[in-house]
Short mmCIF file of C-alpha atoms in Angstrom, two decimals:
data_model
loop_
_atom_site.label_atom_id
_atom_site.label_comp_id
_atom_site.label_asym_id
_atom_site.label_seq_id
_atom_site.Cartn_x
_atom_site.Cartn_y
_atom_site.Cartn_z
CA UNK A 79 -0.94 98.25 -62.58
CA UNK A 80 1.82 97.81 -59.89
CA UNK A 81 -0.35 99.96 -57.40
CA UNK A 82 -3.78 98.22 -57.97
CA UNK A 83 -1.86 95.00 -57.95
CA UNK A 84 -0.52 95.98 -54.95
CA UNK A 85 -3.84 97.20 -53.11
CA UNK A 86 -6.11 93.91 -54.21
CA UNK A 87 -3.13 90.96 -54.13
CA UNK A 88 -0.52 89.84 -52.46
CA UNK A 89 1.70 88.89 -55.23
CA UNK A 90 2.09 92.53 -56.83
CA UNK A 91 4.77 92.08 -58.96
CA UNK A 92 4.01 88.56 -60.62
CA UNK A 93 0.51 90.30 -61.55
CA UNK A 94 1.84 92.71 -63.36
CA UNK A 95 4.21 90.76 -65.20
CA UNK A 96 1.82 88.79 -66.16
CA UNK A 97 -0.65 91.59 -67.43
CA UNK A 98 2.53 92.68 -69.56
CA UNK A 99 2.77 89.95 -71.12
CA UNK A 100 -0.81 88.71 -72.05
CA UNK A 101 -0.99 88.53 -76.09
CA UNK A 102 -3.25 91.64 -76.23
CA UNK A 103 -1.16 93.70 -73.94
CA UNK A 104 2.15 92.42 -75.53
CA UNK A 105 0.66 93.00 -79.20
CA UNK A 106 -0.57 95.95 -78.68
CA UNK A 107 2.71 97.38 -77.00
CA UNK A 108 4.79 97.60 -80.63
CA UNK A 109 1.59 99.03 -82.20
CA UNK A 110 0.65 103.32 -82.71
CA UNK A 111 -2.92 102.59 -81.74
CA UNK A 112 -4.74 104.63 -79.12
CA UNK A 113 -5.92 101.75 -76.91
CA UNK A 114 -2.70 101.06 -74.89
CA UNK A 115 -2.47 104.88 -73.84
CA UNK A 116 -5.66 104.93 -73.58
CA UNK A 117 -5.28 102.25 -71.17
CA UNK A 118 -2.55 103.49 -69.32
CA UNK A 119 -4.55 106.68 -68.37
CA UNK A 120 -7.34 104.37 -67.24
CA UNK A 121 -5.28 102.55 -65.02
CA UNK A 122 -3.66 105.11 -63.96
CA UNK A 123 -6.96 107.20 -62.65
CA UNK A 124 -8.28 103.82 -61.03
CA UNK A 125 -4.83 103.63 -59.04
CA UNK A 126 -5.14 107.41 -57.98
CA UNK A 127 -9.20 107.33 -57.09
CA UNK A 128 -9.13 103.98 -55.29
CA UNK A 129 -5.83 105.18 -53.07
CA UNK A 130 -7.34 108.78 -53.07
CA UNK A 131 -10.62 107.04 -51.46
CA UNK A 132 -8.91 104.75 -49.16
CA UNK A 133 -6.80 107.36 -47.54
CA UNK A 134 -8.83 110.28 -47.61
CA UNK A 135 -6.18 112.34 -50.38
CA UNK A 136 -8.02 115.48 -52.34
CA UNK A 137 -4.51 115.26 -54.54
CA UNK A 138 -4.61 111.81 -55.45
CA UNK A 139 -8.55 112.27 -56.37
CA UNK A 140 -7.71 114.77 -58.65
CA UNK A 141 -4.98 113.42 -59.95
CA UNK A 142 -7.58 110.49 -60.47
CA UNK A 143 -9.48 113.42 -62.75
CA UNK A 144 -7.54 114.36 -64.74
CA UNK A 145 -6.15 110.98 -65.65
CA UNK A 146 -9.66 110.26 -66.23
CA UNK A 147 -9.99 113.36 -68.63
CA UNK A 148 -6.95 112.21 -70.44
CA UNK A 149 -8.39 108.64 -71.11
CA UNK A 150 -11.53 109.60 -72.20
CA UNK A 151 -9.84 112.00 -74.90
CA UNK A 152 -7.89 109.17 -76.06
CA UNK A 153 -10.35 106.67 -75.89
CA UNK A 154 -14.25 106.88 -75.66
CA UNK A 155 -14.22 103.61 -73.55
CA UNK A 156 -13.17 105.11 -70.98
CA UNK A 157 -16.43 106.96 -70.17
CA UNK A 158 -17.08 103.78 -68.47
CA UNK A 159 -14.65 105.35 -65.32
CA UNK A 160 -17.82 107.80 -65.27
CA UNK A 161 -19.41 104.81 -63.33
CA UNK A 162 -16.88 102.82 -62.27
CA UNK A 163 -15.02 104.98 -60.22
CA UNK A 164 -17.83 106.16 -58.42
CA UNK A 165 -18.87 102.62 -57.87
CA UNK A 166 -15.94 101.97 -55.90
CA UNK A 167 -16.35 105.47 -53.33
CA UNK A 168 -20.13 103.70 -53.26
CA UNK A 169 -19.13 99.75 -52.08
CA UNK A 170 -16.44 102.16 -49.73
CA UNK A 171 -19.75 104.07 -48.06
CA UNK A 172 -17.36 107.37 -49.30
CA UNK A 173 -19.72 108.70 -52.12
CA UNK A 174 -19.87 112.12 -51.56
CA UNK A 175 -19.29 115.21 -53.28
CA UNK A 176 -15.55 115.26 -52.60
CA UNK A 177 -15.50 112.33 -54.06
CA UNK A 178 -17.46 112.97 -57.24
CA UNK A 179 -16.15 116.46 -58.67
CA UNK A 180 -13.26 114.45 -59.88
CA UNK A 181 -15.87 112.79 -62.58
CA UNK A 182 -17.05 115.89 -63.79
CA UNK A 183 -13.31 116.80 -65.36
CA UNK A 184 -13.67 114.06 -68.05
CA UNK A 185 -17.53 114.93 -68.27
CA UNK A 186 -16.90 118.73 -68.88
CA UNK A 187 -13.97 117.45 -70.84
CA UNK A 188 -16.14 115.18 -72.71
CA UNK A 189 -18.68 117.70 -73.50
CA UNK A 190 -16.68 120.13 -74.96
CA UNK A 191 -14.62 117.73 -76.97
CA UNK A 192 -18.51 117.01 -78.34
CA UNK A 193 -19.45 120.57 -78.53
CA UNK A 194 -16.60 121.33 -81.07
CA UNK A 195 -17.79 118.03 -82.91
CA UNK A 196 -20.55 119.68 -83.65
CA UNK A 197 -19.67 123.35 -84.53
CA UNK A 198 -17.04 122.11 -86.84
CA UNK A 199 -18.43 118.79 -88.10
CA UNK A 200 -22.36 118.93 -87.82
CA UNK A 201 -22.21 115.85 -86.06
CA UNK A 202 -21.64 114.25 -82.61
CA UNK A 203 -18.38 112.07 -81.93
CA UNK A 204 -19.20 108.68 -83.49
CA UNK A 205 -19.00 105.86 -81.19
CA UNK A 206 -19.59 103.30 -84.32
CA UNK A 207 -18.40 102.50 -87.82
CA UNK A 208 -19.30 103.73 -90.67
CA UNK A 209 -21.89 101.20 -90.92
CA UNK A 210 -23.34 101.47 -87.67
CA UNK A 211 -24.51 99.07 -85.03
CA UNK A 212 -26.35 95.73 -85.42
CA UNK A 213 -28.81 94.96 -82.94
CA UNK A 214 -29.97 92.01 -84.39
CA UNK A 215 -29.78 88.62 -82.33
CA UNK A 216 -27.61 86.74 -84.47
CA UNK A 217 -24.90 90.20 -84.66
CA UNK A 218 -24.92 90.47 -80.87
CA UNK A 219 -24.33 86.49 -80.36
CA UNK A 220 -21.81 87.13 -82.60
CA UNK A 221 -19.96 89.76 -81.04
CA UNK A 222 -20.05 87.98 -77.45
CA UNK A 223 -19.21 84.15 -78.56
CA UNK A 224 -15.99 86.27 -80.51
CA UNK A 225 -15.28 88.40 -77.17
CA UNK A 226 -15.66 85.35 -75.52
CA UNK A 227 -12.76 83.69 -77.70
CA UNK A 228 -10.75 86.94 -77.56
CA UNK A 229 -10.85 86.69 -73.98
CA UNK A 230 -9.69 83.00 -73.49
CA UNK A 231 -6.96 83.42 -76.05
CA UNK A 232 -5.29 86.68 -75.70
CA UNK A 233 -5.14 86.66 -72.20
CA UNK A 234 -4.32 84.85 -69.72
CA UNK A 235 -2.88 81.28 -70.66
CA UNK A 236 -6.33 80.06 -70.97
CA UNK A 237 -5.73 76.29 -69.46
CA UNK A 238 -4.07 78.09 -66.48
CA UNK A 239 -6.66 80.36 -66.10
CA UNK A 240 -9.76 78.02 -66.10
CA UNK A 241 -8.42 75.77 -63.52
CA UNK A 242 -7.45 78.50 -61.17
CA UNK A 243 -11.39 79.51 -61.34
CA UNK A 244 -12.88 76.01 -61.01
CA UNK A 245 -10.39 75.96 -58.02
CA UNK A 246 -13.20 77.10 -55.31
CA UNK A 247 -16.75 76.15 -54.11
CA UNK A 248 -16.81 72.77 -56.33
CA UNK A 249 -16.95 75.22 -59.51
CA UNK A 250 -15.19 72.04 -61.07
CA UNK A 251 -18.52 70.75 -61.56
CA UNK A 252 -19.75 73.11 -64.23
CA UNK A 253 -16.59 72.07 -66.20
CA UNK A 254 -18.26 69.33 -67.60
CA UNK A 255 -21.08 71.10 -69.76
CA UNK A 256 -19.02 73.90 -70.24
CA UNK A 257 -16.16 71.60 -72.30
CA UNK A 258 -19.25 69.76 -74.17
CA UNK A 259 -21.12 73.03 -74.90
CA UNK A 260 -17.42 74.59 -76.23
CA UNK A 261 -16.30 71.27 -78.02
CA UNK A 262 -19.56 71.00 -79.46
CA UNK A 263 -19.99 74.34 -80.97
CA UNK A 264 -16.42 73.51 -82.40
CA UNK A 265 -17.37 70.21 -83.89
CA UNK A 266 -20.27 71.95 -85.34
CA UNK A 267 -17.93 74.68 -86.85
CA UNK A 268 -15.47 71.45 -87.95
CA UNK A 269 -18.31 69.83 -89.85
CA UNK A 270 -19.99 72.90 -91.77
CA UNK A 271 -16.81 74.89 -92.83
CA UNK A 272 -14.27 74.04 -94.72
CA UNK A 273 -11.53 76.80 -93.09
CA UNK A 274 -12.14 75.11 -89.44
CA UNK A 275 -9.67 71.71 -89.28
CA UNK A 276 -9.21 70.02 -86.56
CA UNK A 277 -6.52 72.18 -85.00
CA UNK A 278 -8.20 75.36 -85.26
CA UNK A 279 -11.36 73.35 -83.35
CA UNK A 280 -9.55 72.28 -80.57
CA UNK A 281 -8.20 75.95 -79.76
CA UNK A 282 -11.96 77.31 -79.94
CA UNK A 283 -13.11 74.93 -77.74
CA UNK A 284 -9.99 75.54 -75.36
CA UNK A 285 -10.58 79.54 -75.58
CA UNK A 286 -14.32 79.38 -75.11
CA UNK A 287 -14.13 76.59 -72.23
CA UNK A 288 -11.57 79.01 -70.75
CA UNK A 289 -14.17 82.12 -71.16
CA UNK A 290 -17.22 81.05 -69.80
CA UNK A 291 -15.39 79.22 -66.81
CA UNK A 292 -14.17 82.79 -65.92
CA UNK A 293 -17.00 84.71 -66.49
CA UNK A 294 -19.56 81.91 -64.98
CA UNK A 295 -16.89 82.03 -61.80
CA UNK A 296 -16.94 85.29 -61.46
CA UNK A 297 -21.14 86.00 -62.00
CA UNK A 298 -21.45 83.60 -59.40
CA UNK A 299 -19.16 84.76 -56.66
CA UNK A 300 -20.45 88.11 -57.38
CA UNK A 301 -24.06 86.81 -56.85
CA UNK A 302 -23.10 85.26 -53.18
CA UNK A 303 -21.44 88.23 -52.34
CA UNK A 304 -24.64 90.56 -52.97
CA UNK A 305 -26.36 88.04 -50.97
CA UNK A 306 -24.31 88.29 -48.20
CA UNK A 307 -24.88 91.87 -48.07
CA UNK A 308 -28.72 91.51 -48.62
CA UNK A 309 -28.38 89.87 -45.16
CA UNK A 310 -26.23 92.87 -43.96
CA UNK A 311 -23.60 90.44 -43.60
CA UNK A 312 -19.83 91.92 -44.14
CA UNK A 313 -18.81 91.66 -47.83
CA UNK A 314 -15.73 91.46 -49.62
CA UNK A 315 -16.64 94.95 -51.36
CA UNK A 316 -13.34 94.41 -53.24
CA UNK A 317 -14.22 91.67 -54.81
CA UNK A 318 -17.70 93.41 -55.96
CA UNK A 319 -15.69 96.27 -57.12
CA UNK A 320 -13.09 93.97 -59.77
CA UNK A 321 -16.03 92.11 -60.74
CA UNK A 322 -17.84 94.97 -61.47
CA UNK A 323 -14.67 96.44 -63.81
CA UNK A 324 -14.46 92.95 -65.60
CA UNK A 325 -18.18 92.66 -66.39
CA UNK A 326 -19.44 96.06 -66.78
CA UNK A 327 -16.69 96.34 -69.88
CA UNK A 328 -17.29 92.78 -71.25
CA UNK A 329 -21.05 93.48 -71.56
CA UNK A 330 -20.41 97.14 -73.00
CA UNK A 331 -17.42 95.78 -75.08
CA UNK A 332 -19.94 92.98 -76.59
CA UNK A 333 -22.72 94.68 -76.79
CA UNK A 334 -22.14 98.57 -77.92
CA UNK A 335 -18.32 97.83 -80.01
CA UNK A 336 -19.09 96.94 -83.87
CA UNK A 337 -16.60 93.75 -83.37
CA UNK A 338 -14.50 91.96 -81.28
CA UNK A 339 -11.10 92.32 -80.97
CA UNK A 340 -8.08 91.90 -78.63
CA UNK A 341 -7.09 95.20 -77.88
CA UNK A 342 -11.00 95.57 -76.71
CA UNK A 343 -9.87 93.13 -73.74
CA UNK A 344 -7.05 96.16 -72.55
CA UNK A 345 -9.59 97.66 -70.48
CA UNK A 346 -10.58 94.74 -68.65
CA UNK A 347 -7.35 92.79 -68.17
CA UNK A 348 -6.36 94.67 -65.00
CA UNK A 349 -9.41 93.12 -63.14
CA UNK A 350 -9.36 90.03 -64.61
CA UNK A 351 -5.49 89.75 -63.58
CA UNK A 352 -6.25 90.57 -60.35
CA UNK A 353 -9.61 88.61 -60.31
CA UNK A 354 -7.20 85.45 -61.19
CA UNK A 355 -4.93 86.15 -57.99
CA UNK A 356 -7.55 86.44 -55.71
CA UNK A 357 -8.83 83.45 -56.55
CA UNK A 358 -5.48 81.42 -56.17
CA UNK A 359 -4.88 83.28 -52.76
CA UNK A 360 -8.74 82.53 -51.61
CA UNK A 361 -8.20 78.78 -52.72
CA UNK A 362 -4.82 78.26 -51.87
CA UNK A 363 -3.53 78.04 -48.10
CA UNK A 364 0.82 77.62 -49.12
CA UNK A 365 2.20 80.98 -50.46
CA UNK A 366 4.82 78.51 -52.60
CA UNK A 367 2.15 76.93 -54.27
CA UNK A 368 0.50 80.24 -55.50
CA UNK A 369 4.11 81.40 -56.34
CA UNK A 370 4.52 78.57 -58.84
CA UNK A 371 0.83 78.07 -60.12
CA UNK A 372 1.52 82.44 -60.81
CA UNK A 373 5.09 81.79 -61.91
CA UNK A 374 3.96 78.94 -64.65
CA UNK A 375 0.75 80.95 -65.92
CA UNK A 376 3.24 83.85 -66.18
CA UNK A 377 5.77 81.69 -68.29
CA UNK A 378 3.34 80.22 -70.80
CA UNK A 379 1.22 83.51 -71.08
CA UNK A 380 4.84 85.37 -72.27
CA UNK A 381 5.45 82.34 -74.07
CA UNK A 382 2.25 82.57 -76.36
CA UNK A 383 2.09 86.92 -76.16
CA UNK A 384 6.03 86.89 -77.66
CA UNK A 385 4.74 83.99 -80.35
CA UNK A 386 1.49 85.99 -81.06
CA UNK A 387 3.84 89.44 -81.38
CA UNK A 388 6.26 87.83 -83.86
CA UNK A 389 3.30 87.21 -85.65
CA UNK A 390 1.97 89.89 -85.85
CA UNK A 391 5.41 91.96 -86.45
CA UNK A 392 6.39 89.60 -89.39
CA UNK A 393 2.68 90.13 -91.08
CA UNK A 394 3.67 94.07 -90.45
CA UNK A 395 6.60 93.35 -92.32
CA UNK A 396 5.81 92.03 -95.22
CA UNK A 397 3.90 95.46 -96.24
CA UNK A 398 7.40 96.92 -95.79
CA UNK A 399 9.26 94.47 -97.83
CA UNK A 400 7.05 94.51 -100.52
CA UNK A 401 6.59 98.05 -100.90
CA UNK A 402 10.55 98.73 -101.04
CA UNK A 403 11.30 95.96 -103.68
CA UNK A 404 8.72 97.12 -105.76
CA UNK A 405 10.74 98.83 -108.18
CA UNK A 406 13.02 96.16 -108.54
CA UNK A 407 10.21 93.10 -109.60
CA UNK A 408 8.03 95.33 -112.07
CA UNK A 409 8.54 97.68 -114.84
CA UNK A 410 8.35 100.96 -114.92
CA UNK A 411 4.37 102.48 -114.76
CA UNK A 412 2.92 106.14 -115.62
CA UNK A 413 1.91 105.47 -111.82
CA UNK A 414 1.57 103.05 -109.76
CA UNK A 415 -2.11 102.54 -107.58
CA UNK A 416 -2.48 100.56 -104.39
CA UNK A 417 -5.26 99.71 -102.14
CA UNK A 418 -4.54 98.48 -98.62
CA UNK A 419 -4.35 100.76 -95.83
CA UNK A 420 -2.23 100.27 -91.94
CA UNK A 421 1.33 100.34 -92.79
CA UNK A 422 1.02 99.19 -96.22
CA UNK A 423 -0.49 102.43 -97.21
CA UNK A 424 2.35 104.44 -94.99
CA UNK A 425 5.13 102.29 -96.94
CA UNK A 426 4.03 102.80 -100.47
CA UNK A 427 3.47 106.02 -99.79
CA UNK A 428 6.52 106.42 -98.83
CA UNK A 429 7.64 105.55 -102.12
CA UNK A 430 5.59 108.09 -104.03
CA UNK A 431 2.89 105.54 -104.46
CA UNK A 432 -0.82 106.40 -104.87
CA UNK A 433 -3.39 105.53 -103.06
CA UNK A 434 -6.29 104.45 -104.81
CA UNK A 435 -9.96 105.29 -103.30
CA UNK A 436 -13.07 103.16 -104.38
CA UNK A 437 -14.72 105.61 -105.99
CA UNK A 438 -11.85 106.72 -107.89
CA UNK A 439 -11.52 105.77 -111.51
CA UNK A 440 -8.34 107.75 -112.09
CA UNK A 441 -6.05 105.19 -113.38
CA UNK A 442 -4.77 104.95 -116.44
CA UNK A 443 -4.00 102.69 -119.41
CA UNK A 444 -0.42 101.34 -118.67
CA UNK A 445 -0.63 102.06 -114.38
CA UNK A 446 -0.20 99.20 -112.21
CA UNK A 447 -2.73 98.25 -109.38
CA UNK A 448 -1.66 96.77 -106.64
CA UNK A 449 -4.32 95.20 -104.38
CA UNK A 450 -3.47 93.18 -100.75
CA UNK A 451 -5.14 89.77 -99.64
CA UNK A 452 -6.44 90.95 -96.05
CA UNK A 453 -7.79 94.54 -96.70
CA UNK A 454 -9.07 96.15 -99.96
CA UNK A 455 -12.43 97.53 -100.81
CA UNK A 456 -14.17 97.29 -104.47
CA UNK A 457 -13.19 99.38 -106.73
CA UNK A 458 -15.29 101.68 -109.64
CA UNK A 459 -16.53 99.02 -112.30
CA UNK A 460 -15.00 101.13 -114.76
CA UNK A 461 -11.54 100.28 -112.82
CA UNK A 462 -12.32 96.91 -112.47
CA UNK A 463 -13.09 95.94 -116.31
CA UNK A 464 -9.88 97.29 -117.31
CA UNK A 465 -8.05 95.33 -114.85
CA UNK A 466 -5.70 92.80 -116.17
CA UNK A 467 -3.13 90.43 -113.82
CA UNK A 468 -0.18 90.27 -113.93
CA UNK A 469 1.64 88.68 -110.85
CA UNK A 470 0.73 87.14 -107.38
CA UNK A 471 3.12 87.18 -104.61
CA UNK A 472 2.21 85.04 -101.75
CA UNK A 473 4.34 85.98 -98.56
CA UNK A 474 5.34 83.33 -96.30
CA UNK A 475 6.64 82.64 -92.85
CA UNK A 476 8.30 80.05 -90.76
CA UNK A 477 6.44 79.80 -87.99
CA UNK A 478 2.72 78.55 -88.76
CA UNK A 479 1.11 81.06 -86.17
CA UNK A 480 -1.67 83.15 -87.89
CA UNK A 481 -3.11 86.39 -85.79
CA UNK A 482 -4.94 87.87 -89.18
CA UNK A 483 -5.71 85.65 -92.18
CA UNK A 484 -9.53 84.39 -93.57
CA UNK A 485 -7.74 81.21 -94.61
CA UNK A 486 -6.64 80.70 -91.08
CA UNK A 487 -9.78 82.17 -89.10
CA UNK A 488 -7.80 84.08 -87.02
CA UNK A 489 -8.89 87.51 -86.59
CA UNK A 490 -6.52 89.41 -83.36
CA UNK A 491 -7.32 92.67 -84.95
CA UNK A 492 -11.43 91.77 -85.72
CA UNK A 493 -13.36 89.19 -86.07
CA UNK A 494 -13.88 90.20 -89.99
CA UNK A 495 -11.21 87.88 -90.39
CA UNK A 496 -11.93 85.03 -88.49
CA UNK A 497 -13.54 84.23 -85.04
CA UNK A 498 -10.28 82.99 -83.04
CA UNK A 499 -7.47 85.62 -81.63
CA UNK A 500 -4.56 83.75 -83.51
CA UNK A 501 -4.70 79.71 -84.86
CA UNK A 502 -2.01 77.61 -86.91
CA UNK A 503 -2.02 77.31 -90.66
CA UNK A 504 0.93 76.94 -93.38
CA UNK A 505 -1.49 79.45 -95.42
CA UNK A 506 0.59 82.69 -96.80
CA UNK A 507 0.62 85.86 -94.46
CA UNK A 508 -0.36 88.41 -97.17
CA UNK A 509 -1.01 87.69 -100.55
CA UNK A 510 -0.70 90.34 -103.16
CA UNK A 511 -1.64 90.45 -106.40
CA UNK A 512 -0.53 92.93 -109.02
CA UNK A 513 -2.81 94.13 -112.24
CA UNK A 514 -1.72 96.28 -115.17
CA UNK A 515 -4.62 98.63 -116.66
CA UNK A 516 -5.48 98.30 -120.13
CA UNK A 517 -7.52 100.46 -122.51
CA UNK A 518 -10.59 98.41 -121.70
#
């Protein structure tokens, strides 16, 4: 990020801090999902391609390849460098077949990652849940208005980031219906369900003011810039290029992902970052100003990523907690069955646990079930009818910040569990409930 940050800003360091620390970067860091690596690799080829372009470097282009090659294998987002790299040798009048070949290392790479798929499988990779892919209006609405509120709340400090964007070419004026169209969905959300209080309004409308202003801002200085060129007028072709990053992977985020979620923003926070610092140096003229607007979005952005970590570490922890007291709260069981899965399933496990499948109907008369608040799946009737409780522990936390809970409707991890990135609530982190089975 230092490198890009470097080549499109003038404030290289302060951009990168403040990618660090965004609540899906920061959140993401302490977790063992792909995405961050993936993202590393991704930034990583852009860096290497865009300097291997600008100076002319066969090394640093294939460097740019096989970083490419790496993040596609970890990640099938980034196929989207299949386009976007070559997009930038385009804007740079450098598309050529030098700079090309690199592409076809994570294509071939690609391929026969697919190829073994199918000999060993019978399918192709799956780009989709098991489910599959709703098309339908009302499922694609929902997956932008909740990439929309991903974006405004697990990014940049989203009251930061809309005024830096309204900062240029009277975009102040669209602020108006923007925070009526936001509030108003919120109040409308306040009025018909009973998990959306007052509090948990207010933030929506804040993240989805903050979202549109960024994405309407940066639509519309892409459109004058293609106009400019349609009167072969001299571009900013860097500009064209970022904006092209930031909305090519919204769109295909919103509109080909099953969900929204806030490590789906890690491959577009690099050109939104740098998107934001462009516009403070474009709007700007005093290089202290920019320093403290960057220096104060950098402060509350950490600020709310370290609050939204804790959060999400302490929910993490409560799995662990549970599973090693176990055996000191209950009885003694012929076995003991548990359905959850993350590190719940890794901790009891760990304890010689067993996990219990929903088409199972293995347990026993006497076995204890253990079943978890924010993940589960429904069980064999046969299970279910036999199923008798016997205890509910509710796990609590001091600090009223929420980034999974349906209670809350905060869903960081999927909009499954609510529509906002994180939201306050005194409502328990984890509940779990424990059954004993009986002959039936």
């Amino acid at each position: 990020m230092y490198l890009l940050a470097r080549r499109f800003t003038r404030n290289a360091l302060i951009a990168t801090l403040l990618l660090l620390a965004t609540p899906a970067f920061m959140a993401a860091s302490h977790t063992l999902m792909g995405d961050l690596p993936m993202t590393a690799f991704w930034m990583a080829a852009a860096a290497c391609f865009i300097y291997g372009v600008d100076r002319d470097d066969n090394r640093l282009l294939l460097l740019a390849g096989v970083a490419s090659l790496l993040a596609v294998l970890t990640g099938y987002q980034a196929l989207a460098l299949l386009l976007l790299l070559p997009a930038y040798a385009r804007l740079k009048g450098k598309l050529a077949w030098k700079t090309a070949l690199p592409m076809a290392l994570p294509l071939l790479g690609f391929g026969a990652y697919a190829f073994l798929s199918l000999a060993y499988y019978g399918s192709l990779p799956r780009f989709t849940h098991a489910q599959g892919l709703s098309l339908e209006g009302t499922s694609i609405l929902a997956r932008v208005e909740g990439n929309f509120l991903q974006l405004g709340g697990a990014s940049i400090f989203p009251l930061i980031m809309a005024g830096v964007f309204c900062l240029r070419r009277r975009r102040w004026l669209m602020l108006i219906p923007v925070i009526a169209g936001s509030f108003g969905l919120a109040l409308y959300y306040s009025l018909t369900s009973e998990i959306f209080p007052p509090a948990t309004a207010i933030l929506l409308g804040v993240f989805l003011t903050a979202a549109v202003v960024i994405v309407l801002s940066i639509s519309r200085e892409s459109a004058s810039q293609l106009a400019i060129a349609v009167s072969r007028r001299r571009v900013d072709t860097d500009y064209i290029f970022l904006a092209f990053w930031f909305l090519l992977m919204l769109s295909a985020v919103a509109l080909v992902l099953p969900h929204a979620t806030a490590k789906y923003l890690l491959p577009f926070l690099a050109p939104a970052v740098l998107l934001f610092f462009r516009e403070m140096e474009a709007a700007i003229r005093s290089a202290t100003v920019i320093t403290v607007v960057a220096l104060l979005a950098l402060a509350l952005t950490f600020v709310t990523g370290t609050a939204v970590s804790s959060s999400d570490y302490q929910l993490a922890q409560t799995y662990k907690d549970f599973a090693l007291g176990f055996q000191d709260h209950y009885e003694p069981a012929p076995d003991v069955w548990f359905v959850g899965e993350w590190g719940f399933r890794h901790y009891m496990e760990s304890k010689g646990y067993r996990y219990l499948a929903s088409d199972s109907t293995s347990p026993r008369e006497g076995d204890l079930v253990v079943q978890v608040g924010l993940m589960g799946w429904p069980l064999q009737q046969a299970v279910t009818d036999r199923l008798m409780l016997v205890d509910k522990y509710e796990a609590g936390s001091n600090s009223p910040l929420r980034v999974l809970n349906f209670e809350a409707n905060a869903g960081f991890y999927g909009t499954h569990w609510g529509k906002l990135p994180f939201t306050f609530s005194n409502h328990p982190l984890e509940t779990f409930r424990v059954y004993r089975v009986t002959a039936g």
